[in-house]
Amino acid sequence: MQLKQIKDGFQIIHNEQVLLNHTPNNPAFFVGIGYEKIETYRGNFNIQDQLVERIPLTHSQVGDDRVLLSYQQNTAPLLTLIFIPSDNGNAIISCKSENPDLNRFWIRLSVVESEKVWGCGEQMSYFNLRGRHFPLWTSEPGVGRDKTTEMTFLSDKYNQAGGDYYNTNYPQPTFVSSLHYACHVNSSAYADFDFRNPAYHELQIWEIPETIEFFTAPSFLDLVEKLSLRFGRQPKLPEWIYSGIILGLKGGEENTFSRLENAVKNGISVSGLWCEDWAGIRETSFGKRLFWDWKWSKKRYPNLDKRIQSLKEQNIRFLAYVSPYLCEDGELFPIAKEKSLFALDNTGEVALVDFGEFNCGVLDFTNKAAREWFKQEIIQKNMLDLGVSGWMADFGEYLPTDNLLLANGINSTIMHNAWPPLWASVNAEAVAERGLSGEIMYFMRAGFTGTQKYCPMLWAGDQCVDFSRHDGLNTVICGALSSGILGNAYHHSDIGGYTSLFGNRRTKEVFERWVDMATFTPMMRTHEGNRPDENFQFDHDANTIAHLARMVKVYKHLTPYLKHLSNEAHTKGYPVQRALFLHFENDLNTYDIQDQYLYGSELLVAPVHEANADEWKVYLPANETWVYVWDKQEVQGGQYITVPAPIGKPPLFYRKNSQWTELFNGIIEIQ
Amino acid sequence: MQLKQIKDGFQIIHNEQVLLNHTPNNPAFFVGIGYEKIETYRGNFNIQDQLVERIPLTHSQVGDDRVLLSYQQNTAPLLTLIFIPSDNGNAIISCKSENPDLNRFWIRLSVVESEKVWGCGEQMSYFNLRGRHFPLWTSEPGVGRDKTTEMTFLSDKYNQAGGDYYNTNYPQPTFVSSLHYACHVNSSAYADFDFRNPAYHELQIWEIPETIEFFTAPSFLDLVEKLSLRFGRQPKLPEWIYSGIILGLKGGEENTFSRLENAVKNGISVSGLWCEDWAGIRETSFGKRLFWDWKWSKKRYPNLDKRIQSLKEQNIRFLAYVSPYLCEDGELFPIAKEKSLFALDNTGEVALVDFGEFNCGVLDFTNKAAREWFKQEIIQKNMLDLGVSGWMADFGEYLPTDNLLLANGINSTIMHNAWPPLWASVNAEAVAERGLSGEIMYFMRAGFTGTQKYCPMLWAGDQCVDFSRHDGLNTVICGALSSGILGNAYHHSDIGGYTSLFGNRRTKEVFERWVDMATFTPMMRTHEGNRPDENFQFDHDANTIAHLARMVKVYKHLTPYLKHLSNEAHTKGYPVQRALFLHFENDLNTYDIQDQYLYGSELLVAPVHEANADEWKVYLPANETWVYVWDKQEVQGGQYITVPAPIGKPPLFYRKNSQWTELFNGIIEIQ
């Protein structure tokens, strides 16, 4: 990449491709001042900007490696850029301003008409981001996420929670362009990446970012490899994961263990038992909620310590649940308060966050003492010492933006997006200090830049228990693909979805279609959902139990292949679930596909995500012969084909000349 | 008012009150460049701005009567202001820029904490505008107008028509401040008046406005008088209006005239018969629509000419319907096309506007030939010569903003807001040329600056047939009060509301409460609504007919008083329906009241606008003794009182020492 002076301006060029073009009439940089107004309701944010100034930096003074930018010739420079190319085709632009009032920044990158862009974290609605803008702010993902649906309307009306296509637990100011470059903005401030304009991408950041990083590579896979090196790679999957499904069960010892036994007895291979309510529950007007006081509830699980040991003997791990908050009425709260481990409000009191009829303190992870205490007392003593092998490390999106004092002195609006990886790092360190990285499996929905390094497994957050376009089964695929190209190798979801509201209930069909997809992800895990009693569960009928048992066998059968993918993830940063174009860049038809994926390089999966489907249309990438797993028929790529779509036989293809054909051919033998 | 130089800046001052304060750190003027994106669907507009620059004009160079404004000291001036005070306490700021690219302008006016502001045209949801912003763009008013209601949700989903609190047929960039000044921006460009900031009002205009006008007066009434002089006054009400109600009936000659006869026979005094479908109908999938070919439909009303004459003999006038469009499949379209009277698209073809399964040409009223033809051929020949005494002059809000060439060469986005008064002026001239001003009564919903001069009667547009907060009966009061203080003396509405969608149907109660309010407006008129067969009509039961007959008698009984108000409107510009504070400025409690009004200075009306109300709470302004009309009880002002609220006895009070007590006391005698 190079910085090139042109008449009255400059360009940034890569392989004769102009990535950025700056002239007085079409400046690529703007700075300004704005005042945001952020309203928060239980993890949902209404963010408004009052923009006071937006100054086009029309005048540039270009030196060897730096550019001084100002508004017209005789005014003081407002921004200094330093261009730092590196030998590997990457480059960094460092940004500096002498004016501390400036808190808005815009950069425009040049666009080619046919260009696609992907990324921006874990995007649930749209994989190709062109034509839309994406506010980047970690939050609840929304319920319905589509203003034309009744679900979204009711969620907005009653819970301010309907959301929209861009809401996500895991945003990231990084995108990959089909022009074989990626761009990352090194800032945790609120950002809005706008890909609507036919002439430029405009990236807006609510501070002057320290640096903007560019990555280039000859292929998309190489680019993904570079990004995963930059953001960090996950350890290999723990061996115990491969032995079956993780069953999410709760409701106390009796209920949980009897249902587990029943599942095992019926032939379901179980690798883990995940009990959300290991620390107890509370009753609220919304129903049962977990008790956010992170230690074994002897009341709810009297023999949990012994149970965990006996499970281990059966080769079943125990998984728990934890979040970075402590409820005010728990036993741990006063201890943490006494030690001054919580973030404070501006009166010097512990800042309390409303989670719905209970308030919690926010452990201030910018305070070393708080990190150490949480790692030692909660994760290591209360969880690892109990024999826990994994957990849902929930939340991370709720950091308040006003009236919050953090130990590191940084404004909490700037820290809001940085919180998920900070929370992930507390988990990662606690595990690493015990030498258990790669052995313990915690999973998270919240994320941001750096999540890659600290989170061994993403979970897709809370889908509706349905096939809806913007909050149903298919969104999980989009989430896996978009997070995957930014270096998150492992992704999975609640089988059957989670959110059941306003009469929307999980059906047997939704559950079973979700099982069929989850079989081809790195980890299978069920969740009972927010209203277990009203929704279909894996053990509600014998037929579903049998179906699940068989699909778990398929998952287990693929262990050698999945281990290979896990190796690839560890050594090259390739995601397990891959966008088709990662392996078929010459087939432009693959660039917009977001409801199919390659499972590793060799298998193609096209999950059925509509109700009452008898058949399913699948695109097979060009220049490859594909074998349909269920009847071994060969099909030439480069076309759409339609296949039967019975439950238990999801549309699945492998490459004819794969090294793994024998393994794949074994799938149809599994009863 | 005066322009005053201060250190590094300037102020505009009125009576020691700083109205505008400009310093480098807090500039009051900004200019910029933006590109709007306007999506249109049947009169509903989705308007997005992409703001490219917003330059604070921090540096000012102040002369005797002018200010040069620029960004920092050494840059070229971007804006020149010329301050032109006048002896009567008014002032004009003329704005000029040498830079033709600038198309965004912001001015900030100083705010006092307790300040209220009113106006911005005919606002249906909020009378006091503080705390909200008001985009000013003539459009459909929205159905539901409240994103938390099912009605709005469904209207958005199926028709893109839900709207919001600020949508109105009649916006105007003018507001009145409780600091006894008014401010008007002389521009028809899109504007957004933002009253949310505690420190300033920020007015945004999408061009550099020619002038900004300030008006001051010692009292609110004087201010209204000044505004009505500035914008024009309406003629007195025609004499024939006073003789009863205008009944909206349609469905062909047989149905219309038999129902009219029945009404008269049952004692309803009728001043006019309004037939929307005089020009015929068409069948669409939405049901019957009017046929937009503005001439007598002999098929639908075979004997209309004779009928009109015979009605006149009974002292009943005939009213018709017209809009500024002609349907493509009508007889007039080819004539107007042949004469080149339509606005063209950029291929030189007649620009067609979609009105829902039929397309229309837009008569280009910036073309003198089109004006003359429409006045002569349609209004004068087809309507006045037929004996028509009035009409609904509908629409005016649909002027397309892209791909439209107008004869005056002005961009149609700038002309969009100017269209309603242009349309009104065609009507006004056609009537004036026949010497019939003040005799012909046409009524309009669309409006903008100048509507005052050309429109003799506002109509509140299309409410839902209900009591909903943002689209029901009460919004009509807000519309009357806000348009009233800007010099629109006459306001009325469809009795019972208009819009019946998604199962929402007009009830007997809604209809009768609406009658009770309409009795105390300058004109009573019914409308069958968009789905006549599914909604309650005035003649659906004997009891309602009797109630209506009695209330029309009350309206007629008040004729001497209404004539007096009409005189006041004509000579002083006072609206017939007045905000309480116009006469009680010392009672600050009156400043936020938007569901009561003074009918002239002497009567106070508090329409019941909720279902199942047995009683009603009324605020009586201070320093006055009020007499409750229905039992003559005296009540001291300055308090809320609760009165019974039976249908037919709306909460109604007069001033104890009024000159009109005898007339008002007569109301209870009416059977």
PDB file of N, CA, C and O in Angstrom, chain A residues 30 50-56 58 71-72 74-76 78 108 147-150 153-154 157 194 196-197 200 202, chain B residues 30 48 50-56 58 71-72 74-76 78 108 147-150 153-154 157 194 197 200 202:
ATOM      1  N   PHE A  30     -13.295  14.247   7.514  1.00  0.00           N
ATOM      2  CA  PHE A  30     -14.095  15.291   8.146  1.00  0.00           C
ATOM      3  C   PHE A  30     -13.909  15.142   9.654  1.00  0.00           C
ATOM      4  O   PHE A  30     -13.777  14.022  10.148  1.00  0.00           O
ATOM      5  N   GLN A  50     -26.632  15.007  18.418  1.00  0.00           N
ATOM      6  CA  GLN A  50     -26.827  16.372  17.962  1.00  0.00           C
ATOM      7  C   GLN A  50     -25.492  16.837  17.411  1.00  0.00           C
ATOM      8  O   GLN A  50     -24.544  17.084  18.169  1.00  0.00           O
ATOM      9  N   LEU A  51     -25.454  16.940  16.110  1.00  0.00           N
ATOM     10  CA  LEU A  51     -24.206  17.280  15.444  1.00  0.00           C
ATOM     11  C   LEU A  51     -24.078  18.789  15.376  1.00  0.00           C
ATOM     12  O   LEU A  51     -24.940  19.472  14.838  1.00  0.00           O
ATOM     13  N   VAL A  52     -23.010  19.314  15.929  1.00  0.00           N
ATOM     14  CA  VAL A  52     -22.832  20.760  15.960  1.00  0.00           C
ATOM     15  C   VAL A  52     -21.936  21.227  14.818  1.00  0.00           C
ATOM     16  O   VAL A  52     -22.198  22.248  14.186  1.00  0.00           O
ATOM     17  N   GLU A  53     -20.876  20.495  14.581  1.00  0.00           N
ATOM     18  CA  GLU A  53     -19.961  20.874  13.500  1.00  0.00           C
ATOM     19  C   GLU A  53     -19.577  19.643  12.712  1.00  0.00           C
ATOM     20  O   GLU A  53     -19.416  18.561  13.275  1.00  0.00           O
ATOM     21  N   ARG A  54     -19.416  19.830  11.439  1.00  0.00           N
ATOM     22  CA  ARG A  54     -18.799  18.800  10.587  1.00  0.00           C
ATOM     23  C   ARG A  54     -17.975  19.539   9.548  1.00  0.00           C
ATOM     24  O   ARG A  54     -18.496  20.118   8.595  1.00  0.00           O
ATOM     25  N   ILE A  55     -16.681  19.510   9.765  1.00  0.00           N
ATOM     26  CA  ILE A  55     -15.778  20.330   8.969  1.00  0.00           C
ATOM     27  C   ILE A  55     -15.094  19.445   7.930  1.00  0.00           C
ATOM     28  O   ILE A  55     -14.386  18.505   8.277  1.00  0.00           O
ATOM     29  N   PRO A  56     -15.294  19.763   6.658  1.00  0.00           N
ATOM     30  CA  PRO A  56     -14.568  19.016   5.628  1.00  0.00           C
ATOM     31  C   PRO A  56     -13.115  19.482   5.636  1.00  0.00           C
ATOM     32  O   PRO A  56     -12.849  20.678   5.624  1.00  0.00           O
ATOM     33  N   THR A  58     -10.677  20.146   3.715  1.00  0.00           N
ATOM     34  CA  THR A  58     -10.465  20.317   2.278  1.00  0.00           C
ATOM     35  C   THR A  58      -8.998  20.558   1.915  1.00  0.00           C
ATOM     36  O   THR A  58      -8.559  20.201   0.831  1.00  0.00           O
ATOM     37  N   TYR A  71      -9.225  23.008   7.263  1.00  0.00           N
ATOM     38  CA  TYR A  71     -10.334  23.586   6.504  1.00  0.00           C
ATOM     39  C   TYR A  71      -9.808  24.844   5.830  1.00  0.00           C
ATOM     40  O   TYR A  71      -9.529  25.828   6.509  1.00  0.00           O
ATOM     41  N   GLN A  72      -9.643  24.824   4.578  1.00  0.00           N
ATOM     42  CA  GLN A  72      -9.096  25.929   3.788  1.00  0.00           C
ATOM     43  C   GLN A  72      -7.641  26.218   4.153  1.00  0.00           C
ATOM     44  O   GLN A  72      -7.141  25.789   5.194  1.00  0.00           O
ATOM     45  N   ASN A  74      -5.704  28.803   5.028  1.00  0.00           N
ATOM     46  CA  ASN A  74      -5.069  29.617   6.072  1.00  0.00           C
ATOM     47  C   ASN A  74      -5.506  29.280   7.489  1.00  0.00           C
ATOM     48  O   ASN A  74      -5.286  30.043   8.419  1.00  0.00           O
ATOM     49  N   THR A  75      -6.171  28.172   7.641  1.00  0.00           N
ATOM     50  CA  THR A  75      -6.607  27.815   8.990  1.00  0.00           C
ATOM     51  C   THR A  75      -5.686  26.751   9.574  1.00  0.00           C
ATOM     52  O   THR A  75      -4.968  26.068   8.849  1.00  0.00           O
ATOM     53  N   ALA A  76      -5.719  26.653  10.871  1.00  0.00           N
ATOM     54  CA  ALA A  76      -4.836  25.725  11.575  1.00  0.00           C
ATOM     55  C   ALA A  76      -5.194  24.282  11.223  1.00  0.00           C
ATOM     56  O   ALA A  76      -6.361  23.956  11.023  1.00  0.00           O
ATOM     57  N   LEU A  78      -6.348  20.648  11.546  1.00  0.00           N
ATOM     58  CA  LEU A  78      -7.224  20.013  12.530  1.00  0.00           C
ATOM     59  C   LEU A  78      -6.900  18.539  12.708  1.00  0.00           C
ATOM     60  O   LEU A  78      -7.332  17.926  13.678  1.00  0.00           O
ATOM     61  N   ARG A 108     -13.811   8.609   4.361  1.00  0.00           N
ATOM     62  CA  ARG A 108     -14.482   8.031   3.188  1.00  0.00           C
ATOM     63  C   ARG A 108     -13.494   7.197   2.393  1.00  0.00           C
ATOM     64  O   ARG A 108     -12.402   7.666   2.074  1.00  0.00           O
ATOM     65  N   LYS A 147     -39.210  -3.785  11.806  1.00  0.00           N
ATOM     66  CA  LYS A 147     -40.296  -2.889  12.209  1.00  0.00           C
ATOM     67  C   LYS A 147     -41.621  -3.215  11.524  1.00  0.00           C
ATOM     68  O   LYS A 147     -42.637  -2.629  11.876  1.00  0.00           O
ATOM     69  N   THR A 148     -41.605  -4.110  10.551  1.00  0.00           N
ATOM     70  CA  THR A 148     -42.879  -4.454   9.917  1.00  0.00           C
ATOM     71  C   THR A 148     -43.538  -5.662  10.582  1.00  0.00           C
ATOM     72  O   THR A 148     -44.613  -6.078  10.145  1.00  0.00           O
ATOM     73  N   THR A 149     -42.916  -6.236  11.614  1.00  0.00           N
ATOM     74  CA  THR A 149     -43.539  -7.405  12.238  1.00  0.00           C
ATOM     75  C   THR A 149     -44.214  -7.042  13.556  1.00  0.00           C
ATOM     76  O   THR A 149     -43.750  -6.171  14.295  1.00  0.00           O
ATOM     77  N   GLU A 150     -45.274  -7.753  13.824  1.00  0.00           N
ATOM     78  CA  GLU A 150     -46.020  -7.612  15.073  1.00  0.00           C
ATOM     79  C   GLU A 150     -45.098  -7.885  16.275  1.00  0.00           C
ATOM     80  O   GLU A 150     -45.177  -7.205  17.295  1.00  0.00           O
ATOM     81  N   PHE A 153     -43.064  -4.825  16.865  1.00  0.00           N
ATOM     82  CA  PHE A 153     -43.952  -3.758  17.347  1.00  0.00           C
ATOM     83  C   PHE A 153     -44.273  -3.943  18.827  1.00  0.00           C
ATOM     84  O   PHE A 153     -44.138  -3.015  19.633  1.00  0.00           O
ATOM     85  N   LEU A 154     -44.666  -5.153  19.192  1.00  0.00           N
ATOM     86  CA  LEU A 154     -45.040  -5.399  20.594  1.00  0.00           C
ATOM     87  C   LEU A 154     -43.813  -5.306  21.504  1.00  0.00           C
ATOM     88  O   LEU A 154     -43.904  -4.793  22.621  1.00  0.00           O
ATOM     89  N   LYS A 157     -43.120  -1.715  21.936  1.00  0.00           N
ATOM     90  CA  LYS A 157     -44.150  -1.049  22.735  1.00  0.00           C
ATOM     91  C   LYS A 157     -44.018  -1.372  24.211  1.00  0.00           C
ATOM     92  O   LYS A 157     -44.088  -0.488  25.064  1.00  0.00           O
ATOM     93  N   ASP A 194     -21.228   3.305   7.123  1.00  0.00           N
ATOM     94  CA  ASP A 194     -22.302   3.566   6.159  1.00  0.00           C
ATOM     95  C   ASP A 194     -21.866   3.113   4.761  1.00  0.00           C
ATOM     96  O   ASP A 194     -20.958   3.694   4.170  1.00  0.00           O
ATOM     97  N   ARG A 196     -24.003   2.936   2.125  1.00  0.00           N
ATOM     98  CA  ARG A 196     -25.125   3.243   1.247  1.00  0.00           C
ATOM     99  C   ARG A 196     -24.732   4.006  -0.009  1.00  0.00           C
ATOM    100  O   ARG A 196     -25.427   3.969  -1.008  1.00  0.00           O
ATOM    101  N   ASN A 197     -23.680   4.768   0.098  1.00  0.00           N
ATOM    102  CA  ASN A 197     -23.387   5.656  -1.016  1.00  0.00           C
ATOM    103  C   ASN A 197     -22.687   4.907  -2.161  1.00  0.00           C
ATOM    104  O   ASN A 197     -21.788   4.116  -1.922  1.00  0.00           O
ATOM    105  N   TYR A 200     -18.738   6.080  -2.122  1.00  0.00           N
ATOM    106  CA  TYR A 200     -17.780   5.910  -1.022  1.00  0.00           C
ATOM    107  C   TYR A 200     -18.424   5.177   0.147  1.00  0.00           C
ATOM    108  O   TYR A 200     -19.634   5.210   0.334  1.00  0.00           O
ATOM    109  N   GLU A 202     -18.580   5.509   4.062  1.00  0.00           N
ATOM    110  CA  GLU A 202     -18.258   6.546   5.042  1.00  0.00           C
ATOM    111  C   GLU A 202     -18.306   5.937   6.438  1.00  0.00           C
ATOM    112  O   GLU A 202     -19.351   5.477   6.891  1.00  0.00           O
TER     113      GLU A 202
ATOM    114  N   PHE B  30     -24.913  28.650  11.368  1.00  0.00           N
ATOM    115  CA  PHE B  30     -24.145  27.578  10.750  1.00  0.00           C
ATOM    116  C   PHE B  30     -24.630  27.469   9.305  1.00  0.00           C
ATOM    117  O   PHE B  30     -25.812  27.674   9.035  1.00  0.00           O
ATOM    118  N   GLN B  48     -34.530  11.637   4.339  1.00  0.00           N
ATOM    119  CA  GLN B  48     -33.252  11.439   5.024  1.00  0.00           C
ATOM    120  C   GLN B  48     -32.278  12.473   4.503  1.00  0.00           C
ATOM    121  O   GLN B  48     -32.265  12.757   3.309  1.00  0.00           O
ATOM    122  N   GLN B  50     -28.289  13.369   4.089  1.00  0.00           N
ATOM    123  CA  GLN B  50     -26.886  13.059   4.283  1.00  0.00           C
ATOM    124  C   GLN B  50     -26.154  14.377   4.382  1.00  0.00           C
ATOM    125  O   GLN B  50     -25.985  15.108   3.397  1.00  0.00           O
ATOM    126  N   LEU B  51     -25.741  14.684   5.593  1.00  0.00           N
ATOM    127  CA  LEU B  51     -25.113  15.972   5.851  1.00  0.00           C
ATOM    128  C   LEU B  51     -23.624  15.848   5.576  1.00  0.00           C
ATOM    129  O   LEU B  51     -22.940  15.015   6.156  1.00  0.00           O
ATOM    130  N   VAL B  52     -23.132  16.686   4.696  1.00  0.00           N
ATOM    131  CA  VAL B  52     -21.720  16.608   4.321  1.00  0.00           C
ATOM    132  C   VAL B  52     -20.893  17.631   5.100  1.00  0.00           C
ATOM    133  O   VAL B  52     -19.798  17.343   5.556  1.00  0.00           O
ATOM    134  N   GLU B  53     -21.422  18.820   5.226  1.00  0.00           N
ATOM    135  CA  GLU B  53     -20.700  19.861   5.965  1.00  0.00           C
ATOM    136  C   GLU B  53     -21.655  20.599   6.879  1.00  0.00           C
ATOM    137  O   GLU B  53     -22.816  20.810   6.531  1.00  0.00           O
ATOM    138  N   ARG B  54     -21.147  20.991   8.006  1.00  0.00           N
ATOM    139  CA  ARG B  54     -21.881  21.920   8.863  1.00  0.00           C
ATOM    140  C   ARG B  54     -20.828  22.819   9.503  1.00  0.00           C
ATOM    141  O   ARG B  54     -20.110  22.417  10.421  1.00  0.00           O
ATOM    142  N   ILE B  55     -20.751  24.026   8.980  1.00  0.00           N
ATOM    143  CA  ILE B  55     -19.676  24.937   9.359  1.00  0.00           C
ATOM    144  C   ILE B  55     -20.202  25.960  10.358  1.00  0.00           C
ATOM    145  O   ILE B  55     -21.121  26.723  10.047  1.00  0.00           O
ATOM    146  N   PRO B  56     -19.631  25.977  11.561  1.00  0.00           N
ATOM    147  CA  PRO B  56     -20.031  27.013  12.514  1.00  0.00           C
ATOM    148  C   PRO B  56     -19.417  28.338  12.072  1.00  0.00           C
ATOM    149  O   PRO B  56     -18.214  28.394  11.774  1.00  0.00           O
ATOM    150  N   THR B  58     -18.039  30.978  13.180  1.00  0.00           N
ATOM    151  CA  THR B  58     -17.522  31.454  14.464  1.00  0.00           C
ATOM    152  C   THR B  58     -17.045  32.898  14.413  1.00  0.00           C
ATOM    153  O   THR B  58     -17.067  33.601  15.409  1.00  0.00           O
ATOM    154  N   TYR B  71     -15.936  31.148   8.902  1.00  0.00           N
ATOM    155  CA  TYR B  71     -15.337  30.145   9.777  1.00  0.00           C
ATOM    156  C   TYR B  71     -13.901  30.571  10.019  1.00  0.00           C
ATOM    157  O   TYR B  71     -13.077  30.541   9.124  1.00  0.00           O
ATOM    158  N   GLN B  72     -13.599  30.966  11.189  1.00  0.00           N
ATOM    159  CA  GLN B  72     -12.280  31.473  11.576  1.00  0.00           C
ATOM    160  C   GLN B  72     -11.933  32.757  10.818  1.00  0.00           C
ATOM    161  O   GLN B  72     -12.515  33.093   9.791  1.00  0.00           O
ATOM    162  N   ASN B  74      -9.402  34.015   9.019  1.00  0.00           N
ATOM    163  CA  ASN B  74      -8.779  34.271   7.717  1.00  0.00           C
ATOM    164  C   ASN B  74      -9.492  33.618   6.541  1.00  0.00           C
ATOM    165  O   ASN B  74      -8.941  33.519   5.462  1.00  0.00           O
ATOM    166  N   THR B  75     -10.690  33.146   6.782  1.00  0.00           N
ATOM    167  CA  THR B  75     -11.399  32.504   5.678  1.00  0.00           C
ATOM    168  C   THR B  75     -12.451  33.452   5.117  1.00  0.00           C
ATOM    169  O   THR B  75     -12.870  34.404   5.782  1.00  0.00           O
ATOM    170  N   ALA B  76     -12.855  33.167   3.904  1.00  0.00           N
ATOM    171  CA  ALA B  76     -13.817  34.028   3.212  1.00  0.00           C
ATOM    172  C   ALA B  76     -15.171  34.010   3.930  1.00  0.00           C
ATOM    173  O   ALA B  76     -15.563  32.986   4.477  1.00  0.00           O
ATOM    174  N   LEU B  78     -18.892  33.425   4.605  1.00  0.00           N
ATOM    175  CA  LEU B  78     -19.828  32.475   4.004  1.00  0.00           C
ATOM    176  C   LEU B  78     -21.254  32.993   4.039  1.00  0.00           C
ATOM    177  O   LEU B  78     -22.124  32.476   3.356  1.00  0.00           O
ATOM    178  N   ARG B 108     -29.679  29.737  15.611  1.00  0.00           N
ATOM    179  CA  ARG B 108     -30.041  29.444  16.995  1.00  0.00           C
ATOM    180  C   ARG B 108     -30.549  30.702  17.676  1.00  0.00           C
ATOM    181  O   ARG B 108     -29.901  31.745  17.624  1.00  0.00           O
ATOM    182  N   LYS B 147     -46.266   5.769  17.191  1.00  0.00           N
ATOM    183  CA  LYS B 147     -45.616   4.492  16.893  1.00  0.00           C
ATOM    184  C   LYS B 147     -45.919   3.407  17.927  1.00  0.00           C
ATOM    185  O   LYS B 147     -45.554   2.255  17.718  1.00  0.00           O
ATOM    186  N   THR B 148     -46.562   3.757  19.018  1.00  0.00           N
ATOM    187  CA  THR B 148     -46.900   2.728  20.000  1.00  0.00           C
ATOM    188  C   THR B 148     -48.292   2.148  19.780  1.00  0.00           C
ATOM    189  O   THR B 148     -48.728   1.292  20.543  1.00  0.00           O
ATOM    190  N   THR B 149     -49.010   2.628  18.761  1.00  0.00           N
ATOM    191  CA  THR B 149     -50.362   2.094  18.557  1.00  0.00           C
ATOM    192  C   THR B 149     -50.399   1.097  17.403  1.00  0.00           C
ATOM    193  O   THR B 149     -49.672   1.233  16.417  1.00  0.00           O
ATOM    194  N   GLU B 150     -51.270   0.136  17.538  1.00  0.00           N
ATOM    195  CA  GLU B 150     -51.514  -0.867  16.503  1.00  0.00           C
ATOM    196  C   GLU B 150     -51.940  -0.187  15.192  1.00  0.00           C
ATOM    197  O   GLU B 150     -51.524  -0.612  14.110  1.00  0.00           O
ATOM    198  N   PHE B 153     -48.910   1.127  13.529  1.00  0.00           N
ATOM    199  CA  PHE B 153     -48.091  -0.009  13.077  1.00  0.00           C
ATOM    200  C   PHE B 153     -48.644  -0.598  11.783  1.00  0.00           C
ATOM    201  O   PHE B 153     -47.911  -0.798  10.804  1.00  0.00           O
ATOM    202  N   LEU B 154     -49.946  -0.858  11.774  1.00  0.00           N
ATOM    203  CA  LEU B 154     -50.555  -1.467  10.583  1.00  0.00           C
ATOM    204  C   LEU B 154     -50.539  -0.504   9.398  1.00  0.00           C
ATOM    205  O   LEU B 154     -50.309  -0.913   8.258  1.00  0.00           O
ATOM    206  N   LYS B 157     -47.089  -0.532   8.097  1.00  0.00           N
ATOM    207  CA  LYS B 157     -46.758  -1.792   7.454  1.00  0.00           C
ATOM    208  C   LYS B 157     -47.389  -1.926   6.074  1.00  0.00           C
ATOM    209  O   LYS B 157     -46.739  -2.313   5.121  1.00  0.00           O
ATOM    210  N   ASP B 194     -36.306  22.918  15.825  1.00  0.00           N
ATOM    211  CA  ASP B 194     -35.960  22.045  16.945  1.00  0.00           C
ATOM    212  C   ASP B 194     -36.016  22.832  18.254  1.00  0.00           C
ATOM    213  O   ASP B 194     -35.206  23.734  18.475  1.00  0.00           O
ATOM    214  N   ASN B 197     -33.539  21.801  22.820  1.00  0.00           N
ATOM    215  CA  ASN B 197     -32.389  22.179  23.620  1.00  0.00           C
ATOM    216  C   ASN B 197     -32.765  23.217  24.679  1.00  0.00           C
ATOM    217  O   ASN B 197     -33.476  24.169  24.387  1.00  0.00           O
ATOM    218  N   TYR B 200     -31.190  26.814  23.455  1.00  0.00           N
ATOM    219  CA  TYR B 200     -31.500  27.518  22.203  1.00  0.00           C
ATOM    220  C   TYR B 200     -32.555  26.775  21.404  1.00  0.00           C
ATOM    221  O   TYR B 200     -32.710  25.568  21.523  1.00  0.00           O
ATOM    222  N   GLU B 202     -33.165  25.746  17.657  1.00  0.00           N
ATOM    223  CA  GLU B 202     -32.358  25.673  16.436  1.00  0.00           C
ATOM    224  C   GLU B 202     -33.268  25.430  15.243  1.00  0.00           C
ATOM    225  O   GLU B 202     -33.946  24.413  15.164  1.00  0.00           O
TER     226      GLU B 202
END
